[in-house]
XYZ file of C-alpha atoms in Angstrom:
401
model
C -37.602 -19.545 23.470
C -34.093 -20.379 22.328
C -33.456 -19.647 18.660
C -32.647 -22.610 16.485
C -29.306 -22.256 14.667
C -28.766 -23.384 11.113
C -25.520 -24.012 9.307
C -25.723 -21.211 6.766
C -26.431 -18.228 9.033
C -24.078 -15.254 8.985
C -23.151 -13.815 12.349
C -23.793 -10.064 12.283
C -21.729 -7.443 14.049
C -23.419 -5.502 16.820
C -24.548 -2.050 15.691
C -22.098 0.681 16.764
C -23.301 2.654 19.763
C -22.604 6.014 18.123
C -25.249 7.185 15.674
C -24.380 7.795 12.042
C -24.102 11.523 11.214
C -26.912 12.838 9.029
C -24.526 15.044 7.043
C -20.835 15.652 6.449
C -18.757 18.115 4.467
C -16.538 15.270 3.245
C -17.268 11.532 3.408
C -14.264 9.222 2.972
C -14.973 5.632 1.911
C -12.390 3.185 3.245
C -10.518 3.052 6.540
C -7.056 1.932 5.507
C -3.869 3.958 5.234
C -5.285 6.227 2.509
C -8.563 6.986 4.219
C -6.942 7.569 7.605
C -4.177 9.772 6.170
C -6.591 11.884 4.125
C -8.993 12.268 7.067
C -6.167 13.454 9.303
C -4.699 15.889 6.767
C -8.113 17.386 5.988
C -8.920 17.875 9.669
C -5.459 19.278 10.382
C -6.100 21.873 7.665
C -9.326 22.920 9.392
C -11.912 21.067 7.325
C -14.950 20.414 9.520
C -17.464 17.558 9.524
C -15.208 14.930 7.969
C -16.724 11.432 8.140
C -14.664 8.278 7.565
C -16.647 5.126 6.719
C -15.177 1.628 7.001
C -17.134 -1.513 6.123
C -15.296 -3.635 8.707
C -12.721 -2.199 11.110
C -9.922 0.252 10.470
C -6.954 -1.209 8.619
C -8.645 -4.548 7.916
C -8.122 -4.436 4.142
C -4.747 -4.229 2.417
C -3.382 -2.160 5.301
C -3.694 -5.143 7.645
C -0.346 -6.653 6.663
C 2.245 -6.972 9.450
C 5.012 -5.042 7.680
C 5.001 -2.642 4.762
C 7.890 -1.317 2.742
C 8.715 2.394 2.753
C 10.854 3.635 -0.106
C 11.488 6.290 -2.699
C 13.149 3.784 -5.051
C 11.109 4.089 -8.246
C 11.762 4.916 -11.882
C 8.834 7.294 -12.470
C 9.432 10.831 -11.089
C 5.872 11.042 -9.740
C 6.269 7.827 -7.757
C 9.669 8.992 -6.531
C 8.197 12.257 -5.232
C 5.343 10.453 -3.481
C 7.818 8.005 -1.941
C 10.253 10.690 -0.815
C 7.550 12.853 0.734
C 6.110 9.872 2.595
C 9.510 8.621 3.732
C 10.194 12.028 5.262
C 6.844 11.839 7.073
C 7.593 8.352 8.411
C 10.976 9.531 9.681
C 9.181 12.250 11.695
C 6.190 10.093 12.636
C 7.273 9.211 16.168
C 8.061 12.827 16.974
C 4.740 14.103 15.597
C 2.359 11.391 16.791
C 4.283 9.922 19.746
C 3.866 6.491 18.172
C 6.524 3.901 17.458
C 5.613 2.521 14.029
C 8.502 0.060 13.952
C 10.366 1.964 11.247
C 13.563 0.163 10.298
C 15.619 1.846 7.596
C 17.536 -1.223 6.518
C 17.564 -0.176 2.869
C 16.209 -1.672 -0.343
C 18.234 -3.871 -2.659
C 16.944 -4.473 -6.214
C 18.741 -7.358 -7.954
C 19.528 -7.235 -11.682
C 20.142 -10.514 -13.515
C 20.001 -9.455 -17.172
C 21.112 -6.525 -19.289
C 17.617 -5.107 -19.670
C 17.077 -4.925 -15.915
C 20.539 -3.452 -15.418
C 19.969 -0.682 -17.951
C 16.570 0.251 -16.527
C 17.753 0.256 -12.918
C 20.816 2.343 -13.770
C 18.541 4.889 -15.455
C 16.107 4.981 -12.541
C 18.964 5.365 -10.037
C 20.090 8.493 -11.897
C 16.520 9.862 -11.785
C 16.201 9.134 -8.060
C 19.452 10.918 -7.247
C 18.564 13.874 -9.480
C 15.422 14.265 -7.346
C 17.318 14.104 -4.049
C 17.649 10.366 -3.423
C 20.660 8.418 -2.214
C 20.534 5.242 -4.314
C 23.639 3.735 -5.881
C 24.556 0.807 -8.063
C 26.571 -1.951 -6.415
C 28.497 -4.917 -7.792
C 27.416 -8.529 -7.184
C 30.189 -8.879 -4.599
C 29.074 -5.771 -2.720
C 25.456 -6.930 -2.866
C 26.601 -10.149 -1.190
C 28.454 -8.177 1.510
C 25.311 -6.107 2.150
C 23.131 -9.221 2.148
C 25.051 -12.444 2.953
C 22.032 -14.604 2.006
C 22.663 -13.767 -1.658
C 24.626 -15.825 -4.128
C 26.444 -13.198 -6.251
C 27.024 -15.595 -9.170
C 23.758 -14.980 -11.114
C 23.795 -11.207 -10.499
C 25.010 -8.523 -12.902
C 24.542 -5.728 -10.345
C 22.020 -4.295 -7.878
C 20.731 -0.911 -6.764
C 20.985 -0.079 -3.076
C 19.010 2.677 -1.322
C 20.068 2.720 2.363
C 17.426 5.206 3.543
C 14.485 2.927 2.650
C 13.080 0.160 4.840
C 9.818 -1.011 6.379
C 7.327 -0.200 9.150
C 4.039 -1.455 10.637
C 0.942 -0.309 8.694
C -1.537 -1.100 11.475
C 0.224 1.294 13.845
C 0.262 4.051 11.239
C -3.461 3.664 10.521
C -4.245 3.719 14.243
C -2.150 6.834 14.849
C -3.698 8.749 11.957
C -7.206 7.696 13.013
C -6.732 8.707 16.655
C -5.239 12.057 15.671
C -8.067 12.637 13.188
C -10.687 11.920 15.845
C -9.036 14.375 18.209
C -9.433 16.979 15.463
C -13.149 16.215 15.091
C -13.312 13.497 12.419
C -16.194 11.036 12.867
C -15.154 7.430 12.215
C -17.906 4.921 11.443
C -16.744 1.305 11.486
C -18.907 -1.726 10.637
C -20.683 0.550 8.157
C -21.215 -0.657 4.594
C -21.876 1.670 1.677
C -24.930 0.504 -0.269
C -25.233 3.314 -2.802
C -24.024 6.811 -3.673
C -26.526 9.435 -4.810
C -24.927 11.383 -7.662
C -28.059 12.488 -9.474
C -27.609 15.464 -11.753
C -23.885 14.811 -12.088
C -22.998 15.785 -8.513
C -22.545 13.878 -5.253
C -25.493 14.387 -2.913
C -25.518 11.559 -0.368
C -24.024 8.264 0.707
C -26.448 5.480 1.664
C -25.243 2.821 4.120
C -26.624 -0.121 6.066
C -27.004 2.279 9.008
C -28.681 5.133 7.193
C -27.797 7.974 4.842
C -25.317 10.848 5.055
C -25.905 14.016 3.048
C -22.689 15.302 1.503
C -21.368 17.117 -1.532
C -17.961 15.400 -1.510
C -16.976 11.740 -1.477
C -13.381 10.526 -1.494
C -13.030 6.880 -2.522
C -10.117 5.155 -0.773
C -11.546 1.640 -0.741
C -8.626 -0.141 -2.384
C -9.588 -3.378 -4.107
C -13.283 -2.599 -3.586
C -13.146 0.830 -5.266
C -14.459 -0.250 -8.679
C -17.826 -1.162 -7.178
C -18.083 2.054 -5.172
C -17.094 4.186 -8.135
C -19.751 2.516 -10.258
C -22.401 3.552 -7.723
C -21.641 7.165 -8.607
C -21.076 6.517 -12.306
C -17.264 6.792 -12.080
C -15.058 4.111 -13.662
C -12.111 3.083 -11.482
C -10.519 0.026 -13.145
C -9.043 -2.187 -10.425
C -8.396 -5.922 -10.370
C -7.975 -7.536 -6.934
C -5.212 -10.154 -6.754
C -4.233 -12.196 -3.712
C -0.655 -11.805 -2.512
C 0.854 -13.974 0.209
C 3.857 -13.974 2.510
C 5.285 -16.466 4.970
C 7.443 -16.030 8.057
C 10.073 -18.514 9.170
C 10.246 -19.660 12.802
C 11.880 -17.260 15.232
C 15.492 -18.088 16.009
C 17.098 -17.906 19.457
C 19.466 -15.244 18.106
C 18.871 -12.557 15.452
C 19.811 -13.342 11.874
C 22.067 -10.900 9.988
C 20.231 -7.641 9.307
C 19.658 -7.349 5.565
C 17.903 -4.864 3.261
C 14.429 -5.408 1.876
C 15.711 -7.452 -1.086
C 13.834 -7.925 -4.374
C 14.811 -9.995 -7.402
C 13.464 -8.253 -10.494
C 13.639 -11.392 -12.672
C 11.473 -13.568 -10.443
C 9.766 -10.969 -8.143
C 11.054 -12.896 -5.096
C 11.546 -10.717 -2.023
C 12.633 -11.149 1.592
C 13.739 -9.247 4.677
C 14.092 -9.696 8.427
C 11.054 -10.239 10.617
C 12.134 -10.058 14.269
C 14.508 -13.048 14.660
C 13.237 -14.741 11.527
C 12.710 -13.919 7.864
C 9.707 -12.731 5.865
C 9.473 -14.403 2.442
C 7.294 -13.651 -0.565
C 6.931 -13.570 -4.337
C 4.522 -12.088 -6.864
C 2.922 -15.366 -7.901
C 2.111 -15.161 -11.610
C -0.252 -18.146 -11.349
C -2.601 -16.366 -8.930
C -6.062 -15.836 -10.403
C -7.691 -12.428 -9.772
C -10.356 -12.335 -7.090
C -11.175 -11.348 -3.536
C -9.948 -14.533 -1.829
C -7.830 -13.753 1.261
C -7.309 -17.267 2.587
C -3.699 -18.367 3.005
C -2.403 -21.354 1.087
C 0.952 -22.614 -0.221
C 0.284 -22.067 -3.925
C 3.059 -19.457 -4.143
C 5.733 -21.418 -2.292
C 7.118 -23.574 -5.173
C 7.760 -20.442 -7.239
C 9.516 -18.812 -4.293
C 11.685 -21.864 -3.644
C 12.642 -22.135 -7.314
C 13.721 -18.472 -7.398
C 15.478 -18.678 -4.019
C 17.596 -21.618 -5.201
C 19.096 -19.228 -7.763
C 19.632 -16.001 -5.799
C 19.445 -16.967 -2.096
C 19.892 -20.760 -1.795
C 19.812 -20.912 2.009
C 16.271 -19.451 1.997
C 14.859 -22.131 -0.313
C 12.592 -24.796 1.217
C 12.372 -23.039 4.565
C 9.859 -24.107 7.192
C 7.164 -21.469 7.631
C 5.683 -20.742 11.031
C 2.987 -18.187 10.140
C 1.568 -16.723 6.932
C -0.577 -13.891 5.674
C -2.749 -13.311 2.605
C -4.051 -9.959 1.410
C -5.063 -8.151 -1.747
C -3.160 -6.098 -4.256
C -5.442 -3.529 -5.911
C -3.998 -3.575 -9.417
C -4.764 -0.963 -12.039
C -4.013 -1.715 -15.726
C -0.548 -0.098 -15.454
C -0.034 -1.086 -11.779
C 0.130 2.530 -10.612
C -2.151 4.598 -8.430
C -5.254 6.551 -9.385
C -5.364 9.933 -7.639
C -7.692 12.685 -8.793
C -11.259 13.870 -9.149
C -13.960 12.853 -11.592
C -14.548 15.182 -14.526
C -18.092 13.860 -14.941
C -19.351 13.674 -11.333
C -18.806 16.799 -9.280
C -17.582 16.104 -5.765
C -16.193 12.605 -6.409
C -12.485 12.303 -5.566
C -10.392 9.138 -5.395
C -7.056 7.814 -4.132
C -6.939 4.126 -4.878
C -5.439 1.369 -7.034
C -1.946 1.632 -5.562
C -1.064 -1.870 -6.756
C 1.076 -2.808 -3.772
C 2.772 0.495 -2.942
C -0.021 2.314 -1.117
C 1.419 2.166 2.389
C 4.696 3.730 1.345
C 2.858 6.585 -0.429
C 0.084 7.096 2.136
C 1.328 10.180 4.003
C 2.096 12.093 0.800
C -1.241 11.159 -0.768
C -2.999 12.515 2.320
C -1.364 15.874 1.675
C -2.047 15.733 -2.049
C -5.769 14.964 -1.722
C -6.147 17.589 1.006
C -4.703 20.202 -1.351
C -6.886 18.979 -4.237
C -9.976 19.382 -2.077
C -8.953 22.833 -0.863
C -8.032 23.923 -4.391
C -4.500 24.919 -3.508
C -1.105 24.157 -4.987
C 0.567 21.053 -3.580
C 4.098 19.660 -3.523
C 3.467 18.018 -6.917
C 0.926 17.906 -9.733
C -1.125 14.670 -9.503
C -2.436 14.833 -13.082
C -0.386 11.861 -14.315
C -2.234 9.637 -11.814
C -5.712 10.612 -13.009
C -8.014 7.705 -13.868
C -8.563 9.496 -17.176
C -5.375 7.866 -18.465
C -7.282 4.594 -18.796
C -9.771 6.252 -21.116
C -6.913 7.258 -23.413
C -6.761 10.897 -22.335
C -3.347 10.584 -20.653
C -0.415 8.256 -21.176
C -0.148 5.388 -18.712
C 2.531 5.468 -16.035
C 5.490 3.160 -16.658
C 7.219 1.971 -13.494
C 10.188 -0.423 -13.279
C 10.383 -0.882 -9.515
C 7.104 -2.702 -8.882
C 6.441 -6.406 -8.452
């Protein structure tokens, strides 16, 4: 007999053919850039029985965006170190993984339009260079020469970091995941976490829609969904999901001038090349928090208004395609990386607030070293979630939008 369909049914994914493991030494929750990077770095270091769980498919959350910035241009030394370490990894990525991730080191250009921005960016440029960066301050006229779309008139100055650029997150996630599997990592897609057993103050198991996995270590890398997963184990991870959107102009018959990834600090407008067109975006202050990932044009008036000031030829552009995803914002818009001091075996790397892709490779190393109890390339203490309980000072970062 043919089943009768009704309007409100939900089509379910077919169960994966591979059975869920009954146990794992480490279970990673979330299959984006963080989860894939950590899984690979753990397996590369010889950790056995690593299981990576993804509710949908790999890279389908915030890592699904078509292009992601890679940079070490920050004001906080911890963010600079994470960015530098990751940028070095992306520069070697093709050689190590035999994968073209579309890395284009076109540079980053941060625009300053008032004295406060200028002072802060000058200070952060000094910090970057003290830590091995190559940023420099440029005049409005030089900013215009670097990026001919800009009107230099409203600018006081800009910072330019030529080594930075952008790449393709989906290709990075895929490469890490394939390499991790070759090293023995089990990847379980279409697998939803329903609960975490942390009785007695220690992680004991992860319960999913496909069964349970015994484990003594969970690493939460679930991005905007991490608050809910942390709560299952009794760990508070304060994250607010906020929709962010970008649009791409139609492709031209000939390439447009190659420009840096350009950001206006006053308005949070940003743009850069996308093939033979342009990618346009802005941090829309009117966007209500929530998990909505449907594209609309709510952000476009704010972008056009800002573009009329700093890049007039990009205002009121026709858009051919668009994308909507989630920022995973913490209260200070910086990452949470650490381990719970109340639940043994619960680690986390989440809440990157829009700069997770560019820090992903370094965070994979950092969490690996945390798990193995060995010294890493930096101390992650400043990124502990404990700072939101008043135990540590919050991270102040200028170069985020």
